[in-house]
Short mmCIF file of C-alpha atoms and ligand atoms in Angstrom, two decimals:
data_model
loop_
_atom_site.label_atom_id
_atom_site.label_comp_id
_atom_site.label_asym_id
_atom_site.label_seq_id
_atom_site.Cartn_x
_atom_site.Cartn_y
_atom_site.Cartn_z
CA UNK A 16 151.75 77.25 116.29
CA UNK A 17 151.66 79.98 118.80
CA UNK A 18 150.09 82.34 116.64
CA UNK A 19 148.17 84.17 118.97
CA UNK A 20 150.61 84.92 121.55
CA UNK A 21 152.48 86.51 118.44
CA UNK A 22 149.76 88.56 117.21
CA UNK A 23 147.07 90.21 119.64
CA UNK A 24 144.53 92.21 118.61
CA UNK A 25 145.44 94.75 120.81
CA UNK A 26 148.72 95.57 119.68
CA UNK A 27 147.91 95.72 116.08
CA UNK A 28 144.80 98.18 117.04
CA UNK A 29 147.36 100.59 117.84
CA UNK A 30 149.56 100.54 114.89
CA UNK A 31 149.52 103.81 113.10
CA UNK A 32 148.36 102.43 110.08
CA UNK A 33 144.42 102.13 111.42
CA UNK A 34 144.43 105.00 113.05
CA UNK A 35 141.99 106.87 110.51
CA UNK A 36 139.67 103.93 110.02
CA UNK A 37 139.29 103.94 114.07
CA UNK A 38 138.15 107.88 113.03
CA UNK A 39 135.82 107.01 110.83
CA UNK A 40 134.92 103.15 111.70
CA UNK A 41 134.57 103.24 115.63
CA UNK A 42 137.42 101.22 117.31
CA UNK A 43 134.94 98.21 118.40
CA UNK A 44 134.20 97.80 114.51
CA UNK A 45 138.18 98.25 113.89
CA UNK A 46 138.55 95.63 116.57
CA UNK A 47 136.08 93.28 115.42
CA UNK A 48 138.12 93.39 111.53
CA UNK A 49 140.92 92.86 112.95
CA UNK A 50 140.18 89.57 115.16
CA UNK A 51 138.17 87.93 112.45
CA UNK A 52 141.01 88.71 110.08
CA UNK A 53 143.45 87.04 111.87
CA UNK A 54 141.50 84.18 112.20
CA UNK A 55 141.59 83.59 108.59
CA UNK A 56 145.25 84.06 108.58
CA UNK A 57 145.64 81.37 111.44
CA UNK A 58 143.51 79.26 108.85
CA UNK A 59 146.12 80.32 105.89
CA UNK A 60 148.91 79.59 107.96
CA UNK A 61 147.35 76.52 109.34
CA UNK A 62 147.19 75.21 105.69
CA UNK A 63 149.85 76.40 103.83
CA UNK A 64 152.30 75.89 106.34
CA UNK A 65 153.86 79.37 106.22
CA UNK A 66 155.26 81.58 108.52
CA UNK A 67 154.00 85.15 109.97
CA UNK A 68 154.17 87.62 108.23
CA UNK A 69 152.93 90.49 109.90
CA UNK A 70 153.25 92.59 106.69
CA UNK A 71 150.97 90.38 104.78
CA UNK A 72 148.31 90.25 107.65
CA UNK A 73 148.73 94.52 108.24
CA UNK A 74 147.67 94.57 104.27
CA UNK A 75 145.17 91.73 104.45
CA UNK A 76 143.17 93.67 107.91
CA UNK A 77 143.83 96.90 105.90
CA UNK A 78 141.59 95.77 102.38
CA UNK A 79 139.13 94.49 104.83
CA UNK A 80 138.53 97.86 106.64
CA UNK A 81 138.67 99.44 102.99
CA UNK A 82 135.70 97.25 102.16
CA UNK A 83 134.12 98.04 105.29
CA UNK A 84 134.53 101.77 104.70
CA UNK A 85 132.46 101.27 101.44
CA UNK A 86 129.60 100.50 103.82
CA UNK A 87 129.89 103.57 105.62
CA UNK A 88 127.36 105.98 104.50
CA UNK A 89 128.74 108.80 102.96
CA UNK A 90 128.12 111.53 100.16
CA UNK A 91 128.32 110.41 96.52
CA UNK A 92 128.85 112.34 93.14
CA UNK A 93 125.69 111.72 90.99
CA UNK A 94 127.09 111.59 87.50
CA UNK A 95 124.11 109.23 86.35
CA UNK A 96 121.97 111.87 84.61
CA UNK A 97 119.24 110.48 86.89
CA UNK A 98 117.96 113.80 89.39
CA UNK A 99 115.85 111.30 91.49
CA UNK A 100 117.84 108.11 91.80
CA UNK A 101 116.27 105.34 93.86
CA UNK A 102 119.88 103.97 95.41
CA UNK A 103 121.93 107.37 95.66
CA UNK A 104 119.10 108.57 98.13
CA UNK A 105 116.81 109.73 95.99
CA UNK A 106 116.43 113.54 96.17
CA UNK A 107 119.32 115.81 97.63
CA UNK A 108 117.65 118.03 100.85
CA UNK A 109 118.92 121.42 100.11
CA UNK A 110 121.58 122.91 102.85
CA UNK A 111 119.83 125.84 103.44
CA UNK A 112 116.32 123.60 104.07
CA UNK A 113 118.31 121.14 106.20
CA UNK A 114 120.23 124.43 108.31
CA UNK A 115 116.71 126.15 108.87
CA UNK A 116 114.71 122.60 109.99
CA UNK A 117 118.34 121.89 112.12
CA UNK A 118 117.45 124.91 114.59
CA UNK A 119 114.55 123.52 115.30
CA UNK A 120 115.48 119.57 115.82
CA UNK A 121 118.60 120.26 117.39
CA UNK A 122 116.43 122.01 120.28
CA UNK A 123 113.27 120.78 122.23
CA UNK A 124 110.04 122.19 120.03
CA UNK A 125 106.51 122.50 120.21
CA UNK A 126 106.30 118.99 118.36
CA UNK A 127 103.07 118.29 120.47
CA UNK A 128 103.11 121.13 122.36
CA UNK A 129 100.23 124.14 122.25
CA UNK A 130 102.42 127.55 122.98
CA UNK A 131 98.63 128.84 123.17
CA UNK A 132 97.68 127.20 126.04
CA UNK A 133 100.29 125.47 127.44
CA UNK A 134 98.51 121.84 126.59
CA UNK A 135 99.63 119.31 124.74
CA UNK A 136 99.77 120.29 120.79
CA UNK A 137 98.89 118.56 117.34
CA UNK A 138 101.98 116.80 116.08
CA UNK A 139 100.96 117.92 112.56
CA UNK A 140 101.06 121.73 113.57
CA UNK A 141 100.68 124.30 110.84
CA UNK A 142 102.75 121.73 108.57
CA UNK A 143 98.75 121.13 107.70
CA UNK A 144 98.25 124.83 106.31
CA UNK A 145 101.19 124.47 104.55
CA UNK A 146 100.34 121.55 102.55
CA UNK A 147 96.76 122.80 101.95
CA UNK A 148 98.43 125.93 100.65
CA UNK A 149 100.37 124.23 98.13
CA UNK A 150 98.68 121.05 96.86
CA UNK A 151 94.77 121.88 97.62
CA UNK A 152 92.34 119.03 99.31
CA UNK A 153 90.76 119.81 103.12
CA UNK A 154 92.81 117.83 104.84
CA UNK A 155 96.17 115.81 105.39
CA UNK A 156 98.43 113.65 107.39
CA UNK A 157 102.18 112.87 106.99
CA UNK A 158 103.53 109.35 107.44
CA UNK A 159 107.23 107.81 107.26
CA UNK A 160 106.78 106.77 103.17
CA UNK A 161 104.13 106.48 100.66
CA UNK A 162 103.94 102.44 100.93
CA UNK A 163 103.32 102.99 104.69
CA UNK A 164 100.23 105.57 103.05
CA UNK A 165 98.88 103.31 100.43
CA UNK A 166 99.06 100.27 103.15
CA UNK A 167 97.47 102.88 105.68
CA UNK A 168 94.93 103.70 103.56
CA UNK A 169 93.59 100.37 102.68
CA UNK A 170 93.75 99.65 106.02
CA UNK A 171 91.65 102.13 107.23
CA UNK A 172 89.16 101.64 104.34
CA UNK A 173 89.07 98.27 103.07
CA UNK A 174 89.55 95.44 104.98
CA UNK A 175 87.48 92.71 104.14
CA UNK A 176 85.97 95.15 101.33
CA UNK A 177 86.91 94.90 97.17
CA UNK A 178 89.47 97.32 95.78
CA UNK A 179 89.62 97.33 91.90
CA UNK A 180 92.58 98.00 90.30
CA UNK A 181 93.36 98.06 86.70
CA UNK A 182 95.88 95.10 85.52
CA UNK A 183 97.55 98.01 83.77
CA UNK A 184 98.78 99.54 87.52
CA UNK A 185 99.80 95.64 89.20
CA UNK A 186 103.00 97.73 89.61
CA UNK A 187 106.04 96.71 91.60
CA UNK A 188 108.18 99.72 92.85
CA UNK A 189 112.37 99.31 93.26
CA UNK A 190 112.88 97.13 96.01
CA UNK A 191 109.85 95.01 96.17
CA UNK A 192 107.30 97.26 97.08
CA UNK A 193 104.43 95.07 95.13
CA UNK A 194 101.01 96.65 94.83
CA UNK A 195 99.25 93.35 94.97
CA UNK A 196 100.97 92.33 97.99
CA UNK A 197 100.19 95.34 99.97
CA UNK A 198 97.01 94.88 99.08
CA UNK A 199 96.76 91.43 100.61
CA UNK A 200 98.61 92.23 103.59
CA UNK A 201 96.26 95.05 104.39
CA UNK A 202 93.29 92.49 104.40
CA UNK A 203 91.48 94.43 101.08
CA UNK A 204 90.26 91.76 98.55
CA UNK A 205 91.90 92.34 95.27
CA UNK A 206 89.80 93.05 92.24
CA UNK A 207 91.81 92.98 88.68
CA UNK A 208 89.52 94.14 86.33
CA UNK A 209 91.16 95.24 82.19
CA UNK A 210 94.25 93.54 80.56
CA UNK A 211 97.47 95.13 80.99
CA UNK A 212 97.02 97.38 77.81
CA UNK A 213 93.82 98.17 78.01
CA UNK A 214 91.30 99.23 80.54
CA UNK A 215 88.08 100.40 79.92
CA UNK A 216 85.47 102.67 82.11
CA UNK A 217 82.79 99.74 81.76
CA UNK A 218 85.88 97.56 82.97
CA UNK A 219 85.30 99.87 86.35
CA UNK A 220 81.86 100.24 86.72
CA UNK A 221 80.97 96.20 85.77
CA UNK A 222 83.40 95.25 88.77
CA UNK A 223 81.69 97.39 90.77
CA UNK A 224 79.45 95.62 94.28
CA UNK A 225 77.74 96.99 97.15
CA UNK A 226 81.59 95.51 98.99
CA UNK A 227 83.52 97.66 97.05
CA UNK A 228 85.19 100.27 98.74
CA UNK A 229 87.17 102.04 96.76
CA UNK A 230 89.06 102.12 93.13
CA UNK A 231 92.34 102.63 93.25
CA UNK A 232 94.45 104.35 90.81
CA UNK A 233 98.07 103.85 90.98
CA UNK A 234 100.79 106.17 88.94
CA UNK A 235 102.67 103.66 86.44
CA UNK A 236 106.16 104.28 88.44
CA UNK A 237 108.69 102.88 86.65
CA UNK A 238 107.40 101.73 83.23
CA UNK A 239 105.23 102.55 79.83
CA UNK A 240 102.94 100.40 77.77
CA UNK A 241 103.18 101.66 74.20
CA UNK A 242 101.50 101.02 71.12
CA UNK A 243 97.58 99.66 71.54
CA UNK A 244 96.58 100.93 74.97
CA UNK A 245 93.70 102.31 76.57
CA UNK A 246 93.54 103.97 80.04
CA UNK A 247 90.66 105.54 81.45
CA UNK A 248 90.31 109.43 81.76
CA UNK A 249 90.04 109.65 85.80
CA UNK A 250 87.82 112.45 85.12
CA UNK A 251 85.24 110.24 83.58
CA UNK A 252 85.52 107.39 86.25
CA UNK A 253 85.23 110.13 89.18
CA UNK A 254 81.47 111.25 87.23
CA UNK A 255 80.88 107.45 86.87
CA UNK A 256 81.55 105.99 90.43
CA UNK A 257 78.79 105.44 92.89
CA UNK A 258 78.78 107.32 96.05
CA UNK A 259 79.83 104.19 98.14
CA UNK A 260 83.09 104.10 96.20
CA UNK A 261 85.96 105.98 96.93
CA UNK A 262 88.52 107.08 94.58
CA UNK A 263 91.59 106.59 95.38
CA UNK A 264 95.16 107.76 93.98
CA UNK A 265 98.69 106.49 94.55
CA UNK A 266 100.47 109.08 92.32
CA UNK A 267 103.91 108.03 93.92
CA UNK A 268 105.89 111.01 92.66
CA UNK A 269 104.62 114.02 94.18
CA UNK A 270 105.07 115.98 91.44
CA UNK A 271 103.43 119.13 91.44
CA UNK A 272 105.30 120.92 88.33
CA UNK A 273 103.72 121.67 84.61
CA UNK A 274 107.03 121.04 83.69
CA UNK A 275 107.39 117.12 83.63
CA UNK A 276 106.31 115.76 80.56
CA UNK A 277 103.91 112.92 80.73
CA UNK A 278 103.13 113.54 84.25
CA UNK A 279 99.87 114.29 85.92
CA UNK A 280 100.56 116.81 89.04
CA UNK A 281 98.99 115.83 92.60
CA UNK A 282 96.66 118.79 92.04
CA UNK A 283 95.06 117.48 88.80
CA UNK A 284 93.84 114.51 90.88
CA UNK A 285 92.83 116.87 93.56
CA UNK A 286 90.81 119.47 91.08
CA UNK A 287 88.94 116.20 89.25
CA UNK A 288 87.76 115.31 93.16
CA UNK A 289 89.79 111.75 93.90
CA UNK A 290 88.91 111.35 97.35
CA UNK A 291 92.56 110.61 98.99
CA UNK A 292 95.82 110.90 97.05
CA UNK A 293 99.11 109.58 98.36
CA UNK A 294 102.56 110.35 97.37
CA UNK A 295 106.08 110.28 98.64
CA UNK A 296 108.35 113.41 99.65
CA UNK A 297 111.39 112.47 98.54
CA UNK A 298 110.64 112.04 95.17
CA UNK A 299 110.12 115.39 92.49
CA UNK A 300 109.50 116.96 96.33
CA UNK A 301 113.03 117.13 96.92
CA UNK A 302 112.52 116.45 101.06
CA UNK A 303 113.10 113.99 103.47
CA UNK A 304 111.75 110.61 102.96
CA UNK A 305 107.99 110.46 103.94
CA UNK A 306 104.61 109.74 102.52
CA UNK A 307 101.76 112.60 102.17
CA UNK A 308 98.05 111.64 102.44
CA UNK A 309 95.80 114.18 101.08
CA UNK A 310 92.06 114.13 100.61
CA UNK A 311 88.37 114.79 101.99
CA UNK A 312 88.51 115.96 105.85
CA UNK A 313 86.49 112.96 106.71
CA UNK A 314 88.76 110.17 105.11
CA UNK A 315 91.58 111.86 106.59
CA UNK A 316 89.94 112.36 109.85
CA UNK A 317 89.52 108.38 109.78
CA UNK A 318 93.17 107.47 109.00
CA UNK A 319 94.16 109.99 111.56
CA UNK A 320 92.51 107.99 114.22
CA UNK A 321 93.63 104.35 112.62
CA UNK A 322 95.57 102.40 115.43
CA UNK A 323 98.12 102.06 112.91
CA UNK A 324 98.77 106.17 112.21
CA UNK A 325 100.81 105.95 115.36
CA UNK A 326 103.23 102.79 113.86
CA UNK A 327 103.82 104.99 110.94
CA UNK A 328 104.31 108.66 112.22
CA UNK A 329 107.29 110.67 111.41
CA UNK A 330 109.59 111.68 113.37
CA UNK A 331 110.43 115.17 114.16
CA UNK A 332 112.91 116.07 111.34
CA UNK A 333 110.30 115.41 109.09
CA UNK A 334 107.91 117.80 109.76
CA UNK A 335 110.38 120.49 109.79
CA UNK A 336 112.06 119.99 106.90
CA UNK A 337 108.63 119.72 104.99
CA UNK A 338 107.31 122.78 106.48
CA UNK A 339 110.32 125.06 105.81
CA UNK A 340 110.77 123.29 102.20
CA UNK A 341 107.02 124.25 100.86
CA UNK A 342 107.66 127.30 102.31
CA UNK A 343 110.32 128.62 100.86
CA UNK A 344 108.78 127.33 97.71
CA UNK A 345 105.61 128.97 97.91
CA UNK A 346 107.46 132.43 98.41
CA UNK A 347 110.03 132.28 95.95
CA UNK A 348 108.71 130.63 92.32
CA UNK A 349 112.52 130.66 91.66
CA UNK A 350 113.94 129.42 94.56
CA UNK A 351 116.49 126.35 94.10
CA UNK A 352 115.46 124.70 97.40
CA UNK A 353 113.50 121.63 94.45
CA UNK A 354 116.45 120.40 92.52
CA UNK A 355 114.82 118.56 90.01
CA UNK A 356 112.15 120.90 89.53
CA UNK A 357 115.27 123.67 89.04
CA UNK A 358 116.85 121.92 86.59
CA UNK A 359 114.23 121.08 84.54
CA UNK A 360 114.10 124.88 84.42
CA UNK A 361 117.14 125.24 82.70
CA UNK A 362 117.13 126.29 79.07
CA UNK A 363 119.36 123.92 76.80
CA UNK A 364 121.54 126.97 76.23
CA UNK A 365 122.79 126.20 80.32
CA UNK A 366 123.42 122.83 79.67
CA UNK A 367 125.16 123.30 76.91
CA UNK A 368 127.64 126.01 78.49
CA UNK A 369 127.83 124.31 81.67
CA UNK A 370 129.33 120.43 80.22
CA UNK A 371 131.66 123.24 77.67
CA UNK A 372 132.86 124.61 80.64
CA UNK A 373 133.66 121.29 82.67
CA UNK A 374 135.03 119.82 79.85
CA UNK A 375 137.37 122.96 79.34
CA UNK A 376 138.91 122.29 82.79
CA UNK A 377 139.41 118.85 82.64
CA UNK A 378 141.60 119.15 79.55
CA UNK A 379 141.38 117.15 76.20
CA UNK A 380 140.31 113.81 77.27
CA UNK A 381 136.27 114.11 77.21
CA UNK A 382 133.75 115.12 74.76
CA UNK A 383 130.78 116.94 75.12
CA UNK A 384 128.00 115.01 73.19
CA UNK A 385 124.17 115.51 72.74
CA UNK A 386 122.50 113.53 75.17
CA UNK A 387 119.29 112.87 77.58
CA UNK A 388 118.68 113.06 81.00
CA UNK A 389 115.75 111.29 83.28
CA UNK A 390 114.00 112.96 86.23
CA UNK A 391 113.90 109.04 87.29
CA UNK A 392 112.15 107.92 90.77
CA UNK A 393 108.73 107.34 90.50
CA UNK A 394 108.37 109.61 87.13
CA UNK A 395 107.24 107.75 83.97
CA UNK A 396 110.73 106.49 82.25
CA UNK A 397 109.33 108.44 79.07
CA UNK A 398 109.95 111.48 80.54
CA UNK A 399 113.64 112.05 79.03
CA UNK A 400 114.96 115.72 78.97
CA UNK A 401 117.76 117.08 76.33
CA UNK A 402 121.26 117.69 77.73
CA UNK A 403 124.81 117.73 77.00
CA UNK A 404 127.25 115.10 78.99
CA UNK A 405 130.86 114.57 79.07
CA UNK A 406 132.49 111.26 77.40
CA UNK A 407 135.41 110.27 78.93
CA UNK A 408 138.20 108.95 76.53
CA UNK A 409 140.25 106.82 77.91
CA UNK A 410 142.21 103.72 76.80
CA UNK A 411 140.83 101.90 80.51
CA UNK A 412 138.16 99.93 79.43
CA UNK A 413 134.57 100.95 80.25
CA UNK A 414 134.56 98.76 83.75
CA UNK A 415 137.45 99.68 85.39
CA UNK A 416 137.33 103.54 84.52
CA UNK A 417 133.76 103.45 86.38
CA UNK A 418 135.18 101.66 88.70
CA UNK A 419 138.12 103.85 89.19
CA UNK A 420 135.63 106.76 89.47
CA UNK A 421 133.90 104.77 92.24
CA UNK A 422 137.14 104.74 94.15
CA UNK A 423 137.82 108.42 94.38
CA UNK A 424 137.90 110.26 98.34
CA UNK A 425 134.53 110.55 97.05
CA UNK A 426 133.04 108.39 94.99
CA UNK A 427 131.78 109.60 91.38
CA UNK A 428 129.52 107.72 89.77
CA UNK A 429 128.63 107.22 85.85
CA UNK A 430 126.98 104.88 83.36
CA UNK A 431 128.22 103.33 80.33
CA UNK A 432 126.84 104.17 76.95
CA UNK A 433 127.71 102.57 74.48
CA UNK A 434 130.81 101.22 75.44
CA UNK A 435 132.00 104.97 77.00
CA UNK A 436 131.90 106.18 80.26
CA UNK A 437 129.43 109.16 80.63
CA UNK A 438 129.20 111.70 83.35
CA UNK A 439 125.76 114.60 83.34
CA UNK A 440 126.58 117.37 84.55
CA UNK A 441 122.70 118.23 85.27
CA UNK A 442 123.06 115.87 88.19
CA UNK A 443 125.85 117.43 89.64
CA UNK A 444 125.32 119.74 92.90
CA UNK A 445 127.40 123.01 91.72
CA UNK A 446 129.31 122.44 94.80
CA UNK A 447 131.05 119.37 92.73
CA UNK A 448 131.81 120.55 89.71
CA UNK A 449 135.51 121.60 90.56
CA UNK A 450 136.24 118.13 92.74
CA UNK A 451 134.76 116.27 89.16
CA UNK A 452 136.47 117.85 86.67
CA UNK A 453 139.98 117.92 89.19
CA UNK A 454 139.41 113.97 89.30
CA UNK A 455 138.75 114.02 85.83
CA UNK A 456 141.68 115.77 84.31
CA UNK A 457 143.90 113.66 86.75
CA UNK A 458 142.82 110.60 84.31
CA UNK A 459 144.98 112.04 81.77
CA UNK A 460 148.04 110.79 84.17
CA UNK A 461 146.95 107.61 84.67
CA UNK A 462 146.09 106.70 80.91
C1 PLP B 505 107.63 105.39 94.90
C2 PLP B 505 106.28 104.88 94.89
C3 PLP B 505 105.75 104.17 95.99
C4 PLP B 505 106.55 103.92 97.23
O1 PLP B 505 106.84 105.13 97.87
P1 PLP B 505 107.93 105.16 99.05
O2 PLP B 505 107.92 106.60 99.47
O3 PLP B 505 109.21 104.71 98.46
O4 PLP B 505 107.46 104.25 100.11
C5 PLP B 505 104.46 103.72 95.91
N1 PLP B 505 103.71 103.91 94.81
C6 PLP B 505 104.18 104.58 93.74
C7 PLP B 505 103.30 104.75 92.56
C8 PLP B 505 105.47 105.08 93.73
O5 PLP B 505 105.95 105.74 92.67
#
């Protein structure tokens, strides 16, 4: 079979048809689909015996880039009811944060550069002010995510030295972030002290030897113990510890609002005196993805010099967009530039009128029902908030009308609830709301 003289690559690279996905794909990625799909074909042909049909192999290339395109990344339609959600990147960075940091990345900057006298500069900059100004502690230092600041920290701190850690916080974080296994890989000897419902001060102070560097207290990310549990007040355990001992907190969220039920704020560890805290940025912070070390000037002074600091250092982006986010926070209470922490704002009344509203647009095939949205993301899973969402009916089953939803220009996603389709509009960005409900009232046509 002379299959290849008949088809080249080439050629079909410049049918009309894959134009676009050279656009969006990059022709050597087009290329690359194409060649490896018409090696299957040979293999079909080979098999089955049948003829070319160039038709067949056009649509067969063509469902291949489609999948590829799915790779691509690309904005998505949160219609989860989740504000913080782990796989749809977390928390949005506001345009206006992301157009103000932009003037500054898109140039060169005084990243490391002193425009006092002309020698090199602090890479931290007044991003350090900014961050003493609105979480507390002496002193602080930014690096690329909070595991890279928990691992930092024990580095620094406690190799070869006892950390105890209640059984309670063994926690493992999305995608295999383990807190034991840091621990180990960072050289600190693991001490379990408690049960995993209950963990007493004397738990603490027995485990307590002249190698132990420092207790560590880690935010329960992603799940509750209920019922006969016992935690220790850090309060108490901060009067109790010896002055060898450091406390230390990974409070993973960030979160710095009253308004998150169940949820201690970075500054309540701060006020009670935990030595170094550690949280991420992209979490209830709603900025780019980093982790924030806070703490006593002479802890931080010590990480700062760590060999390591300069392995996990941001890059530039990061320290603008933090900067300009706090900010604009710290001069406007009601500023927007925090998603989560703006819609947790929202009286029920909003909620209420905004899903009436959608649903009003979209036409007569979804219901607005009573129902509860997360602030997800590092945030105890207790913390559910009262809102209104929109049921779609449709006679599609459950599957394929997410799916469907998935396959829009862009993609919206929802969640099944009991055996219906749901989309929040509390996770929506306002800019979406016409796109949703357009896609949305469409569905009638394709019942
Ligand atoms: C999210 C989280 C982490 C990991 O933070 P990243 O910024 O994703 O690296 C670590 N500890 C706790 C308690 C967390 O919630």
């Amino acid at each position: 079979m002379q299959l290849s003289n008949i088809i080249q690559v080439g050629k079909l690279l410049d049918r009309p048809e894959f134009a676009t996905y050279i656009t969006i794909l990059g022709r050597p990625i087009v290329s690359e689909i194409i060649r490896s799909t018409i090696d299957q074909y040979k293999n079909q042909i080979m098999e089955t015996q049948h003829s070319v049909d160039l038709d067949e192999l056009t649509s067969q290339i063509t469902q291949q880039l489609h999948f590829v395109m799915y790779e691509k990344t690309q904005p998505v339609i949160n219609g989860t009811g989740i504000l913080v959600h782990t796989n749809l990147g977390r928390s949005p960075i506001h345009q206006d944060i992301w157009d103000q940091a932009g003037e500054t990345v898109c140039r060169y900057s005084n990243l490391e550069f002193s425009l006092i006298d002309g020698k090199r500069g602090n890479r931290m900059g007044m991003l350090n002010r900014v961050i003493r100004a609105y979480f507390g502690a002496e002193d602080n230092i930014i690096v690329n995510n909070n595991a890279a600041a928990v691992h930092l920290i024990l580095k620094t701190f406690a190799i070869g030295k006892e950390v105890i850690i209640s059984r309670s916080e063994q926690v493992q974080i999305g995608g295999g972030f383990r807190i034991p296994d840091i621990l180990e890989e960072s050289g600190a000897i693991m001490k379990e002290i408690g049960t995993t419902n209950i963990t007493t001060l004397d738990d603490y102070l027995n485990a307590i030897t002249e190698n132990t560097a420092m207790v560590l207290l880690v935010h329960q990310s992603n799940y509750f113990i209920e019922g006969f549990t016992e935690q220790v007040d850090p309060k108490e355990l901060r009067k109790h510890l010896p002055e060898h001992v450091m406390l230390v907190v990974d409070q993973g969220s960030g979160n710095q609002s009253p308004l998150l039920r169940d949820e201690t704020t970075v500054s309540y560890y701060e006020k009670l005196g935990a030595d170094i805290i550690s949280f991420s940025g992209d979490k209830m912070m709603g900025g780019p993805q980093s982790g924030i070390i806070i703490g006593k000037q002479e802890y931080i002074q010590k990480i700062k010099k760590h060999p390591m600091m300069r392995v996990f250092r941001p890059g530039k982006e990061t320290y603008a967009l933090l900067e300009t986010l706090l900010i604009t926070q710290m001069n406007d209470k009601n500023s927007t530039v925090n998603r989560t922490e703006w819609a947790l704002k929202q009286p029920l009344s909003w909620h209420k009128s905004l899903a009436e509203e959608l649903a009003q647009k979209i036409g007569h095939n979804v219901k607005v029902i009573k129902s509860e949205f997360l602030v997800g993301g590092g945030t105890t899973p207790k913390a559910k908030y009262p809102t209104y969402a929109l049921e779609i009916q449709s006679k599609q089953s459950a599957d394929d009308l997410l799916t469907f939803l998935r396959e829009q220009p862009t993609a919206i996603i929802g969640v099944i609830h009991q055996g219906k389709v749901l989309i929040y509009p509390i996770s929506l960005l306002s800019s979406e709301y016409d796109y949703v409900a357009q896609v949305l009232a469409e569905l009638k046509d394709a019942q």
